[in-house]
mmCIF file with all atom_site columns, C-alpha atoms in Angstrom:
data_model
loop_
_atom_site.group_PDB
_atom_site.id
_atom_site.type_symbol
_atom_site.label_atom_id
_atom_site.label_alt_id
_atom_site.label_comp_id
_atom_site.label_asym_id
_atom_site.label_entity_id
_atom_site.label_seq_id
_atom_site.pdbx_PDB_ins_code
_atom_site.Cartn_x
_atom_site.Cartn_y
_atom_site.Cartn_z
_atom_site.occupancy
_atom_site.B_iso_or_equiv
_atom_site.pdbx_formal_charge
_atom_site.auth_seq_id
_atom_site.auth_comp_id
_atom_site.auth_asym_id
_atom_site.auth_atom_id
_atom_site.pdbx_PDB_model_num
ATOM 1   C CA . ASP N 1 1   ? 83.417 86.086 -178.747 1.00 96.00 ? 1   ASP N CA 1
ATOM 2   C CA . ILE N 1 2   ? 84.717 82.670 -179.764 1.00 97.00 ? 2   ILE N CA 1
ATOM 3   C CA . GLN N 1 3   ? 83.406 81.765 -183.207 1.00 98.00 ? 3   GLN N CA 1
ATOM 4   C CA . MET N 1 4   ? 82.661 78.171 -184.103 1.00 98.00 ? 4   MET N CA 1
ATOM 5   C CA . THR N 1 5   ? 82.743 77.181 -187.766 1.00 97.00 ? 5   THR N CA 1
ATOM 6   C CA . GLN N 1 6   ? 81.142 73.896 -188.737 1.00 98.00 ? 6   GLN N CA 1
ATOM 7   C CA . SER N 1 7   ? 81.564 71.993 -191.960 1.00 97.00 ? 7   SER N CA 1
ATOM 8   C CA . PRO N 1 8   ? 79.907 70.846 -194.043 1.00 97.00 ? 8   PRO N CA 1
ATOM 9   C CA . SER N 1 9   ? 76.652 72.750 -193.658 1.00 98.00 ? 9   SER N CA 1
ATOM 10  C CA . SER N 1 10  ? 74.811 69.758 -195.067 1.00 98.00 ? 10  SER N CA 1
ATOM 11  C CA . LEU N 1 11  ? 75.547 66.255 -196.232 1.00 97.00 ? 11  LEU N CA 1
ATOM 12  C CA . SER N 1 12  ? 73.772 63.210 -197.512 1.00 98.00 ? 12  SER N CA 1
ATOM 13  C CA . ALA N 1 13  ? 74.961 59.707 -196.731 1.00 98.00 ? 13  ALA N CA 1
ATOM 14  C CA . SER N 1 14  ? 73.752 56.132 -196.858 1.00 98.00 ? 14  SER N CA 1
ATOM 15  C CA . VAL N 1 15  ? 72.921 53.767 -194.050 1.00 98.00 ? 15  VAL N CA 1
ATOM 16  C CA . GLY N 1 16  ? 76.113 52.122 -192.868 1.00 98.00 ? 16  GLY N CA 1
ATOM 17  C CA . ASP N 1 17  ? 78.369 54.968 -194.026 1.00 98.00 ? 17  ASP N CA 1
ATOM 18  C CA . ARG N 1 18  ? 80.975 56.573 -191.807 1.00 98.00 ? 18  ARG N CA 1
ATOM 19  C CA . VAL N 1 19  ? 80.182 60.268 -191.413 1.00 98.00 ? 19  VAL N CA 1
ATOM 20  C CA . THR N 1 20  ? 82.418 63.047 -190.116 1.00 98.00 ? 20  THR N CA 1
ATOM 21  C CA . ILE N 1 21  ? 81.419 66.572 -189.096 1.00 98.00 ? 21  ILE N CA 1
ATOM 22  C CA . THR N 1 22  ? 84.049 69.150 -188.245 1.00 98.00 ? 22  THR N CA 1
ATOM 23  C CA . CYS N 1 23  ? 83.981 72.207 -185.994 1.00 98.00 ? 23  CYS N CA 1
ATOM 24  C CA . ARG N 1 24  ? 86.781 74.776 -185.741 1.00 98.00 ? 24  ARG N CA 1
ATOM 25  C CA . ALA N 1 25  ? 87.192 77.343 -182.979 1.00 98.00 ? 25  ALA N CA 1
ATOM 26  C CA . THR N 1 26  ? 88.758 80.771 -183.504 1.00 98.00 ? 26  THR N CA 1
ATOM 27  C CA . GLN N 1 27  ? 90.934 80.294 -180.419 1.00 97.00 ? 27  GLN N CA 1
ATOM 28  C CA . SER N 1 28  ? 92.052 77.568 -178.093 1.00 97.00 ? 28  SER N CA 1
ATOM 29  C CA . ILE N 1 29  ? 89.155 76.159 -176.085 1.00 97.00 ? 29  ILE N CA 1
ATOM 30  C CA . SER N 1 30  ? 90.983 73.142 -174.649 1.00 96.00 ? 30  SER N CA 1
ATOM 31  C CA . THR N 1 31  ? 88.432 70.326 -174.600 1.00 96.00 ? 31  THR N CA 1
ATOM 32  C CA . TYR N 1 32  ? 85.448 72.558 -173.790 1.00 96.00 ? 32  TYR N CA 1
ATOM 33  C CA . LEU N 1 33  ? 83.453 71.414 -176.782 1.00 97.00 ? 33  LEU N CA 1
ATOM 34  C CA . ASN N 1 34  ? 80.049 69.751 -176.827 1.00 98.00 ? 34  ASN N CA 1
ATOM 35  C CA . TRP N 1 35  ? 78.041 68.172 -179.642 1.00 98.00 ? 35  TRP N CA 1
ATOM 36  C CA . TYR N 1 36  ? 74.248 68.136 -179.909 1.00 98.00 ? 36  TYR N CA 1
ATOM 37  C CA . GLN N 1 37  ? 71.744 66.422 -182.169 1.00 98.00 ? 37  GLN N CA 1
ATOM 38  C CA . GLN N 1 38  ? 68.511 68.209 -183.026 1.00 98.00 ? 38  GLN N CA 1
ATOM 39  C CA . LYS N 1 39  ? 65.551 66.683 -184.806 1.00 98.00 ? 39  LYS N CA 1
ATOM 40  C CA . PRO N 1 40  ? 62.765 68.845 -186.300 1.00 97.00 ? 40  PRO N CA 1
ATOM 41  C CA . GLY N 1 41  ? 60.502 70.368 -183.676 1.00 96.00 ? 41  GLY N CA 1
ATOM 42  C CA . LYS N 1 42  ? 62.603 69.024 -180.811 1.00 98.00 ? 42  LYS N CA 1
ATOM 43  C CA . ALA N 1 43  ? 65.112 70.437 -178.371 1.00 98.00 ? 43  ALA N CA 1
ATOM 44  C CA . PRO N 1 44  ? 68.783 69.664 -178.936 1.00 98.00 ? 44  PRO N CA 1
ATOM 45  C CA . LYS N 1 45  ? 70.068 66.477 -177.327 1.00 98.00 ? 45  LYS N CA 1
ATOM 46  C CA . LEU N 1 46  ? 73.557 66.245 -175.836 1.00 98.00 ? 46  LEU N CA 1
ATOM 47  C CA . LEU N 1 47  ? 75.666 63.595 -177.579 1.00 98.00 ? 47  LEU N CA 1
ATOM 48  C CA . VAL N 1 48  ? 79.277 64.279 -176.632 1.00 98.00 ? 48  VAL N CA 1
ATOM 49  C CA . TYR N 1 49  ? 80.827 66.563 -174.016 1.00 97.00 ? 49  TYR N CA 1
ATOM 50  C CA . ALA N 1 50  ? 84.386 67.528 -173.201 1.00 96.00 ? 50  ALA N CA 1
ATOM 51  C CA . ALA N 1 51  ? 85.221 66.914 -176.867 1.00 97.00 ? 51  ALA N CA 1
ATOM 52  C CA . SER N 1 52  ? 85.283 63.134 -176.636 1.00 98.00 ? 52  SER N CA 1
ATOM 53  C CA . THR N 1 53  ? 83.149 61.859 -173.749 1.00 97.00 ? 53  THR N CA 1
ATOM 54  C CA . LEU N 1 54  ? 79.970 60.132 -174.803 1.00 98.00 ? 54  LEU N CA 1
ATOM 55  C CA . GLN N 1 55  ? 76.890 61.239 -172.905 1.00 97.00 ? 55  GLN N CA 1
ATOM 56  C CA . SER N 1 56  ? 75.144 58.419 -171.040 1.00 96.00 ? 56  SER N CA 1
ATOM 57  C CA . GLY N 1 57  ? 72.673 56.560 -173.226 1.00 97.00 ? 57  GLY N CA 1
ATOM 58  C CA . VAL N 1 58  ? 74.111 57.739 -176.541 1.00 98.00 ? 58  VAL N CA 1
ATOM 59  C CA . PRO N 1 59  ? 74.928 54.908 -178.977 1.00 98.00 ? 59  PRO N CA 1
ATOM 60  C CA . SER N 1 60  ? 78.586 53.993 -179.238 1.00 98.00 ? 60  SER N CA 1
ATOM 61  C CA . ARG N 1 61  ? 78.600 54.655 -182.997 1.00 98.00 ? 61  ARG N CA 1
ATOM 62  C CA . PHE N 1 62  ? 78.956 58.336 -182.057 1.00 98.00 ? 62  PHE N CA 1
ATOM 63  C CA . SER N 1 63  ? 82.393 59.586 -181.076 1.00 98.00 ? 63  SER N CA 1
ATOM 64  C CA . GLY N 1 64  ? 84.225 62.873 -180.747 1.00 98.00 ? 64  GLY N CA 1
ATOM 65  C CA . SER N 1 65  ? 87.842 63.911 -181.084 1.00 98.00 ? 65  SER N CA 1
ATOM 66  C CA . ARG N 1 66  ? 90.058 66.975 -180.931 1.00 98.00 ? 66  ARG N CA 1
ATOM 67  C CA . SER N 1 67  ? 93.142 68.185 -182.730 1.00 97.00 ? 67  SER N CA 1
ATOM 68  C CA . GLY N 1 68  ? 94.147 71.625 -181.530 1.00 97.00 ? 68  GLY N CA 1
ATOM 69  C CA . THR N 1 69  ? 91.227 73.924 -182.276 1.00 97.00 ? 69  THR N CA 1
ATOM 70  C CA . ASP N 1 70  ? 89.620 71.417 -184.658 1.00 98.00 ? 70  ASP N CA 1
ATOM 71  C CA . PHE N 1 71  ? 86.971 69.054 -183.366 1.00 98.00 ? 71  PHE N CA 1
ATOM 72  C CA . THR N 1 72  ? 85.290 66.146 -185.070 1.00 98.00 ? 72  THR N CA 1
ATOM 73  C CA . LEU N 1 73  ? 82.057 64.262 -184.529 1.00 98.00 ? 73  LEU N CA 1
ATOM 74  C CA . THR N 1 74  ? 82.065 60.856 -186.165 1.00 98.00 ? 74  THR N CA 1
ATOM 75  C CA . ILE N 1 75  ? 79.215 58.455 -186.738 1.00 98.00 ? 75  ILE N CA 1
ATOM 76  C CA . SER N 1 76  ? 80.852 55.122 -187.462 1.00 98.00 ? 76  SER N CA 1
ATOM 77  C CA . SER N 1 77  ? 77.881 53.388 -189.117 1.00 97.00 ? 77  SER N CA 1
ATOM 78  C CA . LEU N 1 78  ? 75.029 55.683 -190.046 1.00 98.00 ? 78  LEU N CA 1
ATOM 79  C CA . GLN N 1 79  ? 71.531 54.633 -189.017 1.00 98.00 ? 79  GLN N CA 1
ATOM 80  C CA . PRO N 1 80  ? 68.192 55.978 -190.328 1.00 97.00 ? 80  PRO N CA 1
ATOM 81  C CA . GLU N 1 81  ? 67.423 57.597 -186.977 1.00 98.00 ? 81  GLU N CA 1
ATOM 82  C CA . ASP N 1 82  ? 70.591 59.705 -187.234 1.00 98.00 ? 82  ASP N CA 1
ATOM 83  C CA . SER N 1 83  ? 68.903 62.038 -189.718 1.00 98.00 ? 83  SER N CA 1
ATOM 84  C CA . ALA N 1 84  ? 69.083 65.366 -187.878 1.00 98.00 ? 84  ALA N CA 1
ATOM 85  C CA . THR N 1 85  ? 70.967 68.630 -187.576 1.00 98.00 ? 85  THR N CA 1
ATOM 86  C CA . TYR N 1 86  ? 74.136 68.531 -185.506 1.00 98.00 ? 86  TYR N CA 1
ATOM 87  C CA . TYR N 1 87  ? 75.610 71.467 -183.590 1.00 98.00 ? 87  TYR N CA 1
ATOM 88  C CA . CYS N 1 88  ? 78.882 72.000 -181.824 1.00 98.00 ? 88  CYS N CA 1
ATOM 89  C CA . GLN N 1 89  ? 79.067 74.371 -178.853 1.00 98.00 ? 89  GLN N CA 1
ATOM 90  C CA . GLN N 1 90  ? 82.044 75.841 -177.060 1.00 98.00 ? 90  GLN N CA 1
ATOM 91  C CA . SER N 1 91  ? 81.757 75.916 -173.287 1.00 96.00 ? 91  SER N CA 1
ATOM 92  C CA . TYR N 1 92  ? 85.168 77.492 -172.679 1.00 96.00 ? 92  TYR N CA 1
ATOM 93  C CA . GLY N 1 93  ? 83.723 80.869 -171.829 1.00 94.00 ? 93  GLY N CA 1
ATOM 94  C CA . THR N 1 94  ? 80.666 83.053 -172.065 1.00 95.00 ? 94  THR N CA 1
ATOM 95  C CA . PRO N 1 95  ? 79.037 84.037 -174.290 1.00 97.00 ? 95  PRO N CA 1
ATOM 96  C CA . TYR N 1 96  ? 78.690 80.392 -175.234 1.00 97.00 ? 96  TYR N CA 1
ATOM 97  C CA . THR N 1 97  ? 78.547 80.012 -178.985 1.00 98.00 ? 97  THR N CA 1
ATOM 98  C CA . PHE N 1 98  ? 77.314 77.312 -181.315 1.00 98.00 ? 98  PHE N CA 1
ATOM 99  C CA . GLY N 1 99  ? 78.343 76.268 -184.766 1.00 98.00 ? 99  GLY N CA 1
ATOM 100 C CA . GLN N 1 100 ? 75.880 77.037 -187.535 1.00 98.00 ? 100 GLN N CA 1
ATOM 101 C CA . GLY N 1 101 ? 74.802 73.406 -187.756 1.00 98.00 ? 101 GLY N CA 1
ATOM 102 C CA . THR N 1 102 ? 75.224 70.475 -190.115 1.00 98.00 ? 102 THR N CA 1
ATOM 103 C CA . LYS N 1 103 ? 72.092 68.988 -191.614 1.00 98.00 ? 103 LYS N CA 1
ATOM 104 C CA . LEU N 1 104 ? 72.533 65.263 -192.152 1.00 98.00 ? 104 LEU N CA 1
ATOM 105 C CA . GLU N 1 105 ? 70.202 63.473 -194.522 1.00 98.00 ? 105 GLU N CA 1
ATOM 106 C CA . ILE N 1 106 ? 69.959 59.766 -195.203 1.00 97.00 ? 106 ILE N CA 1
ATOM 107 C CA . LYS N 1 107 ? 70.020 58.762 -198.868 1.00 95.00 ? 107 LYS N CA 1
ATOM 108 C CA . GLN R 2 1   ? 64.803 62.756 -163.797 1.00 91.00 ? 1   GLN R CA 1
ATOM 109 C CA . VAL R 2 2   ? 65.069 66.512 -164.185 1.00 95.00 ? 2   VAL R CA 1
ATOM 110 C CA . GLN R 2 3   ? 62.506 68.111 -166.463 1.00 98.00 ? 3   GLN R CA 1
ATOM 111 C CA . LEU R 2 4   ? 62.192 71.695 -167.653 1.00 98.00 ? 4   LEU R CA 1
ATOM 112 C CA . GLN R 2 5   ? 59.098 73.356 -169.075 1.00 98.00 ? 5   GLN R CA 1
ATOM 113 C CA . GLU R 2 6   ? 58.863 76.808 -170.630 1.00 98.00 ? 6   GLU R CA 1
ATOM 114 C CA . SER R 2 7   ? 55.707 78.900 -170.369 1.00 98.00 ? 7   SER R CA 1
ATOM 115 C CA . GLY R 2 8   ? 54.598 82.352 -171.404 1.00 97.00 ? 8   GLY R CA 1
ATOM 116 C CA . PRO R 2 9   ? 52.821 84.326 -174.124 1.00 97.00 ? 9   PRO R CA 1
ATOM 117 C CA . GLY R 2 10  ? 53.316 83.102 -177.663 1.00 96.00 ? 10  GLY R CA 1
ATOM 118 C CA . LEU R 2 11  ? 52.699 86.536 -179.154 1.00 98.00 ? 11  LEU R CA 1
ATOM 119 C CA . VAL R 2 12  ? 54.304 89.812 -178.119 1.00 98.00 ? 12  VAL R CA 1
ATOM 120 C CA . LYS R 2 13  ? 53.880 93.212 -179.738 1.00 98.00 ? 13  LYS R CA 1
ATOM 121 C CA . PRO R 2 14  ? 56.898 95.130 -181.025 1.00 97.00 ? 14  PRO R CA 1
ATOM 122 C CA . SER R 2 15  ? 58.561 97.391 -178.421 1.00 97.00 ? 15  SER R CA 1
ATOM 123 C CA . GLN R 2 16  ? 56.955 95.442 -175.586 1.00 98.00 ? 16  GLN R CA 1
ATOM 124 C CA . THR R 2 17  ? 58.506 92.989 -173.122 1.00 98.00 ? 17  THR R CA 1
ATOM 125 C CA . LEU R 2 18  ? 58.887 89.260 -173.684 1.00 98.00 ? 18  LEU R CA 1
ATOM 126 C CA . SER R 2 19  ? 58.478 87.304 -170.451 1.00 98.00 ? 19  SER R CA 1
ATOM 127 C CA . LEU R 2 20  ? 59.016 83.566 -170.124 1.00 98.00 ? 20  LEU R CA 1
ATOM 128 C CA . THR R 2 21  ? 59.222 81.201 -167.180 1.00 98.00 ? 21  THR R CA 1
ATOM 129 C CA . CYS R 2 22  ? 60.939 77.849 -166.925 1.00 98.00 ? 22  CYS R CA 1
ATOM 130 C CA . THR R 2 23  ? 59.581 75.437 -164.323 1.00 98.00 ? 23  THR R CA 1
ATOM 131 C CA . VAL R 2 24  ? 61.979 72.790 -163.084 1.00 97.00 ? 24  VAL R CA 1
ATOM 132 C CA . SER R 2 25  ? 60.757 69.445 -161.793 1.00 97.00 ? 25  SER R CA 1
ATOM 133 C CA . GLY R 2 26  ? 62.544 66.368 -160.542 1.00 95.00 ? 26  GLY R CA 1
ATOM 134 C CA . GLY R 2 27  ? 65.015 68.346 -158.471 1.00 92.00 ? 27  GLY R CA 1
ATOM 135 C CA . SER R 2 28  ? 65.492 71.591 -156.580 1.00 93.00 ? 28  SER R CA 1
ATOM 136 C CA . ILE R 2 29  ? 66.660 74.560 -158.610 1.00 93.00 ? 29  ILE R CA 1
ATOM 137 C CA . SER R 2 30  ? 68.750 75.719 -155.653 1.00 90.00 ? 30  SER R CA 1
ATOM 138 C CA . SER R 2 31  ? 70.611 72.476 -154.996 1.00 85.00 ? 31  SER R CA 1
ATOM 139 C CA . GLY R 2 32  ? 73.735 71.285 -156.717 1.00 81.00 ? 32  GLY R CA 1
ATOM 140 C CA . SER R 2 33  ? 76.159 73.255 -158.850 1.00 88.00 ? 33  SER R CA 1
ATOM 141 C CA . TYR R 2 34  ? 74.166 74.262 -161.867 1.00 93.00 ? 34  TYR R CA 1
ATOM 142 C CA . TYR R 2 35  ? 73.572 77.177 -164.156 1.00 95.00 ? 35  TYR R CA 1
ATOM 143 C CA . TRP R 2 36  ? 70.114 77.751 -165.579 1.00 97.00 ? 36  TRP R CA 1
ATOM 144 C CA . SER R 2 37  ? 70.203 79.114 -169.108 1.00 97.00 ? 37  SER R CA 1
ATOM 145 C CA . TRP R 2 38  ? 68.036 80.541 -171.837 1.00 98.00 ? 38  TRP R CA 1
ATOM 146 C CA . ILE R 2 39  ? 68.825 79.752 -175.474 1.00 98.00 ? 39  ILE R CA 1
ATOM 147 C CA . ARG R 2 40  ? 66.868 80.754 -178.555 1.00 98.00 ? 40  ARG R CA 1
ATOM 148 C CA . GLN R 2 41  ? 66.561 79.606 -182.151 1.00 98.00 ? 41  GLN R CA 1
ATOM 149 C CA . PRO R 2 42  ? 64.912 81.596 -184.951 1.00 98.00 ? 42  PRO R CA 1
ATOM 150 C CA . ALA R 2 43  ? 63.051 79.461 -187.438 1.00 97.00 ? 43  ALA R CA 1
ATOM 151 C CA . GLY R 2 44  ? 65.428 77.569 -189.704 1.00 95.00 ? 44  GLY R CA 1
ATOM 152 C CA . GLN R 2 45  ? 68.474 79.050 -187.996 1.00 97.00 ? 45  GLN R CA 1
ATOM 153 C CA . GLY R 2 46  ? 71.059 78.132 -185.401 1.00 97.00 ? 46  GLY R CA 1
ATOM 154 C CA . LEU R 2 47  ? 71.186 78.401 -181.637 1.00 98.00 ? 47  LEU R CA 1
ATOM 155 C CA . GLU R 2 48  ? 71.963 81.575 -179.691 1.00 98.00 ? 48  GLU R CA 1
ATOM 156 C CA . TRP R 2 49  ? 72.839 81.540 -175.992 1.00 98.00 ? 49  TRP R CA 1
ATOM 157 C CA . ILE R 2 50  ? 70.997 84.376 -174.226 1.00 98.00 ? 50  ILE R CA 1
ATOM 158 C CA . GLY R 2 51  ? 72.283 84.107 -170.681 1.00 98.00 ? 51  GLY R CA 1
ATOM 159 C CA . ARG R 2 52  ? 72.253 82.169 -167.436 1.00 97.00 ? 52  ARG R CA 1
ATOM 160 C CA . ILE R 2 53  ? 71.741 82.371 -163.709 1.00 96.00 ? 53  ILE R CA 1
ATOM 161 C CA . TYR R 2 54  ? 73.636 80.370 -161.105 1.00 93.00 ? 54  TYR R CA 1
ATOM 162 C CA . THR R 2 55  ? 72.122 78.777 -158.043 1.00 82.00 ? 55  THR R CA 1
ATOM 163 C CA . SER R 2 56  ? 73.695 81.647 -156.065 1.00 83.00 ? 56  SER R CA 1
ATOM 164 C CA . GLY R 2 57  ? 71.767 84.155 -158.179 1.00 88.00 ? 57  GLY R CA 1
ATOM 165 C CA . SER R 2 58  ? 74.725 85.501 -160.146 1.00 94.00 ? 58  SER R CA 1
ATOM 166 C CA . THR R 2 59  ? 74.075 86.085 -163.840 1.00 97.00 ? 59  THR R CA 1
ATOM 167 C CA . ASN R 2 60  ? 75.911 86.188 -167.158 1.00 97.00 ? 60  ASN R CA 1
ATOM 168 C CA . TYR R 2 61  ? 74.424 87.580 -170.353 1.00 98.00 ? 61  TYR R CA 1
ATOM 169 C CA . ASN R 2 62  ? 75.301 87.545 -174.010 1.00 98.00 ? 62  ASN R CA 1
ATOM 170 C CA . PRO R 2 63  ? 76.754 91.012 -174.734 1.00 97.00 ? 63  PRO R CA 1
ATOM 171 C CA . SER R 2 64  ? 74.632 91.152 -177.896 1.00 97.00 ? 64  SER R CA 1
ATOM 172 C CA . LEU R 2 65  ? 71.486 91.189 -175.725 1.00 97.00 ? 65  LEU R CA 1
ATOM 173 C CA . LYS R 2 66  ? 72.792 92.366 -172.369 1.00 93.00 ? 66  LYS R CA 1
ATOM 174 C CA . SER R 2 67  ? 71.158 95.788 -172.425 1.00 95.00 ? 67  SER R CA 1
ATOM 175 C CA . ARG R 2 68  ? 67.716 94.211 -172.879 1.00 98.00 ? 68  ARG R CA 1
ATOM 176 C CA . VAL R 2 69  ? 67.842 90.972 -170.869 1.00 98.00 ? 69  VAL R CA 1
ATOM 177 C CA . THR R 2 70  ? 67.151 90.070 -167.268 1.00 98.00 ? 70  THR R CA 1
ATOM 178 C CA . ILE R 2 71  ? 67.206 86.516 -165.908 1.00 98.00 ? 71  ILE R CA 1
ATOM 179 C CA . SER R 2 72  ? 65.917 85.875 -162.409 1.00 97.00 ? 72  SER R CA 1
ATOM 180 C CA . VAL R 2 73  ? 65.146 82.907 -160.189 1.00 95.00 ? 73  VAL R CA 1
ATOM 181 C CA . ASP R 2 74  ? 62.293 82.113 -157.817 1.00 94.00 ? 74  ASP R CA 1
ATOM 182 C CA . THR R 2 75  ? 63.494 79.246 -155.653 1.00 93.00 ? 75  THR R CA 1
ATOM 183 C CA . SER R 2 76  ? 60.148 79.009 -153.816 1.00 94.00 ? 76  SER R CA 1
ATOM 184 C CA . LYS R 2 77  ? 58.457 78.074 -157.081 1.00 96.00 ? 77  LYS R CA 1
ATOM 185 C CA . ASN R 2 78  ? 61.436 76.167 -158.531 1.00 96.00 ? 78  ASN R CA 1
ATOM 186 C CA . GLN R 2 79  ? 61.385 78.479 -161.519 1.00 97.00 ? 79  GLN R CA 1
ATOM 187 C CA . PHE R 2 80  ? 63.641 80.854 -163.376 1.00 97.00 ? 80  PHE R CA 1
ATOM 188 C CA . SER R 2 81  ? 62.546 83.552 -165.765 1.00 98.00 ? 81  SER R CA 1
ATOM 189 C CA . LEU R 2 82  ? 63.585 85.571 -168.790 1.00 98.00 ? 82  LEU R CA 1
ATOM 190 C CA . LYS R 2 83  ? 62.615 89.154 -169.533 1.00 98.00 ? 83  LYS R CA 1
ATOM 191 C CA . LEU R 2 84  ? 63.589 90.742 -172.835 1.00 98.00 ? 84  LEU R CA 1
ATOM 192 C CA . ILE R 2 85  ? 62.569 94.360 -173.299 1.00 98.00 ? 85  ILE R CA 1
ATOM 193 C CA . SER R 2 86  ? 61.973 96.425 -176.418 1.00 98.00 ? 86  SER R CA 1
ATOM 194 C CA . VAL R 2 87  ? 61.434 93.413 -178.654 1.00 98.00 ? 87  VAL R CA 1
ATOM 195 C CA . SER R 2 88  ? 61.332 93.490 -182.437 1.00 98.00 ? 88  SER R CA 1
ATOM 196 C CA . ALA R 2 89  ? 60.622 90.952 -185.160 1.00 98.00 ? 89  ALA R CA 1
ATOM 197 C CA . ALA R 2 90  ? 64.255 89.855 -184.883 1.00 98.00 ? 90  ALA R CA 1
ATOM 198 C CA . ASP R 2 91  ? 63.424 88.398 -181.465 1.00 98.00 ? 91  ASP R CA 1
ATOM 199 C CA . THR R 2 92  ? 60.922 85.942 -182.962 1.00 98.00 ? 92  THR R CA 1
ATOM 200 C CA . ALA R 2 93  ? 62.263 82.497 -182.125 1.00 98.00 ? 93  ALA R CA 1
ATOM 201 C CA . VAL R 2 94  ? 61.794 79.272 -180.239 1.00 98.00 ? 94  VAL R CA 1
ATOM 202 C CA . TYR R 2 95  ? 63.055 79.906 -176.724 1.00 98.00 ? 95  TYR R CA 1
ATOM 203 C CA . TYR R 2 96  ? 64.567 77.035 -174.740 1.00 98.00 ? 96  TYR R CA 1
ATOM 204 C CA . CYS R 2 97  ? 65.508 76.813 -171.105 1.00 98.00 ? 97  CYS R CA 1
ATOM 205 C CA . ALA R 2 98  ? 68.312 74.436 -170.198 1.00 98.00 ? 98  ALA R CA 1
ATOM 206 C CA . ARG R 2 99  ? 70.402 73.235 -167.277 1.00 97.00 ? 99  ARG R CA 1
ATOM 207 C CA . GLU R 2 100 ? 74.173 73.506 -167.444 1.00 95.00 ? 100 GLU R CA 1
ATOM 208 C CA . ASP R 2 101 ? 76.447 71.721 -164.997 1.00 89.00 ? 101 ASP R CA 1
ATOM 209 C CA . ASP R 2 102 ? 79.349 73.818 -163.774 1.00 82.00 ? 102 ASP R CA 1
ATOM 210 C CA . TRP R 2 103 ? 81.867 70.969 -164.191 1.00 84.00 ? 103 TRP R CA 1
ATOM 211 C CA . ARG R 2 104 ? 81.981 70.661 -167.991 1.00 82.00 ? 104 ARG R CA 1
ATOM 212 C CA . SER R 2 105 ? 79.397 73.300 -168.908 1.00 89.00 ? 105 SER R CA 1
ATOM 213 C CA . ARG R 2 106 ? 77.262 70.903 -170.896 1.00 95.00 ? 106 ARG R CA 1
ATOM 214 C CA . PHE R 2 107 ? 73.569 71.493 -171.543 1.00 97.00 ? 107 PHE R CA 1
ATOM 215 C CA . GLU R 2 108 ? 72.350 68.127 -170.344 1.00 96.00 ? 108 GLU R CA 1
ATOM 216 C CA . TYR R 2 109 ? 68.671 68.947 -169.830 1.00 97.00 ? 109 TYR R CA 1
ATOM 217 C CA . TRP R 2 110 ? 66.470 71.103 -172.053 1.00 98.00 ? 110 TRP R CA 1
ATOM 218 C CA . GLY R 2 111 ? 62.878 72.223 -172.070 1.00 98.00 ? 111 GLY R CA 1
ATOM 219 C CA . GLN R 2 112 ? 60.781 71.398 -175.122 1.00 98.00 ? 112 GLN R CA 1
ATOM 220 C CA . GLY R 2 113 ? 60.942 75.004 -176.304 1.00 98.00 ? 113 GLY R CA 1
ATOM 221 C CA . THR R 2 114 ? 58.265 77.643 -176.780 1.00 98.00 ? 114 THR R CA 1
ATOM 222 C CA . LEU R 2 115 ? 57.688 79.737 -179.889 1.00 98.00 ? 115 LEU R CA 1
ATOM 223 C CA . VAL R 2 116 ? 57.465 83.460 -179.300 1.00 98.00 ? 116 VAL R CA 1
ATOM 224 C CA . THR R 2 117 ? 56.351 85.603 -182.217 1.00 98.00 ? 117 THR R CA 1
ATOM 225 C CA . VAL R 2 118 ? 56.848 89.360 -182.180 1.00 98.00 ? 118 VAL R CA 1
ATOM 226 C CA . SER R 2 119 ? 54.141 90.951 -184.270 1.00 97.00 ? 119 SER R CA 1
ATOM 227 C CA . SER R 2 120 ? 51.520 93.660 -184.039 1.00 96.00 ? 120 SER R CA 1
#
């Protein structure tokens, strides 16, 4: 199985901050990497697919990038509604696997 | 707009079978190029992909659960289902159904999730 390692596991930031979450795959997955946002008691919501393509309707402050097997989700200017847990997911091959999640809190 | 809704018992006894159904609305389950997946999340933990079924009926399962899982589809009811046999407390989780497109394998649509507790 392809393992996905996310970092950090949690972070706290202020409104307006630039926030970066990283996900590393144990093997090459090309750009088959998706990012999801999950709020308490809700299903995950797709933010970014194919490593860097913003899902329709997602604010432009979210962006994704890739460098080899390292992937990054960036929030350019943190908003209060961005408080959530974020997951990466590899869609290169089954079994699909997710990162362990990054819990983002607003100071 | 596609919507998915999970249904099934919220409590299952150990060693018995967990059965859930996902009803799809806003589109036909047999049209387009989509996979229909089950994903679960134990309380306070991360997400685990269980398996999927294609519109053709072909299936893929997570090897960690493969011996206990069956996913099937009922196109007449626009539903797909999950059966997990021989459950234990470790199978207690929120179970989600989701639609995956076969172009970029993204989970674009999700059900709201249903909590299944395994307990006697």
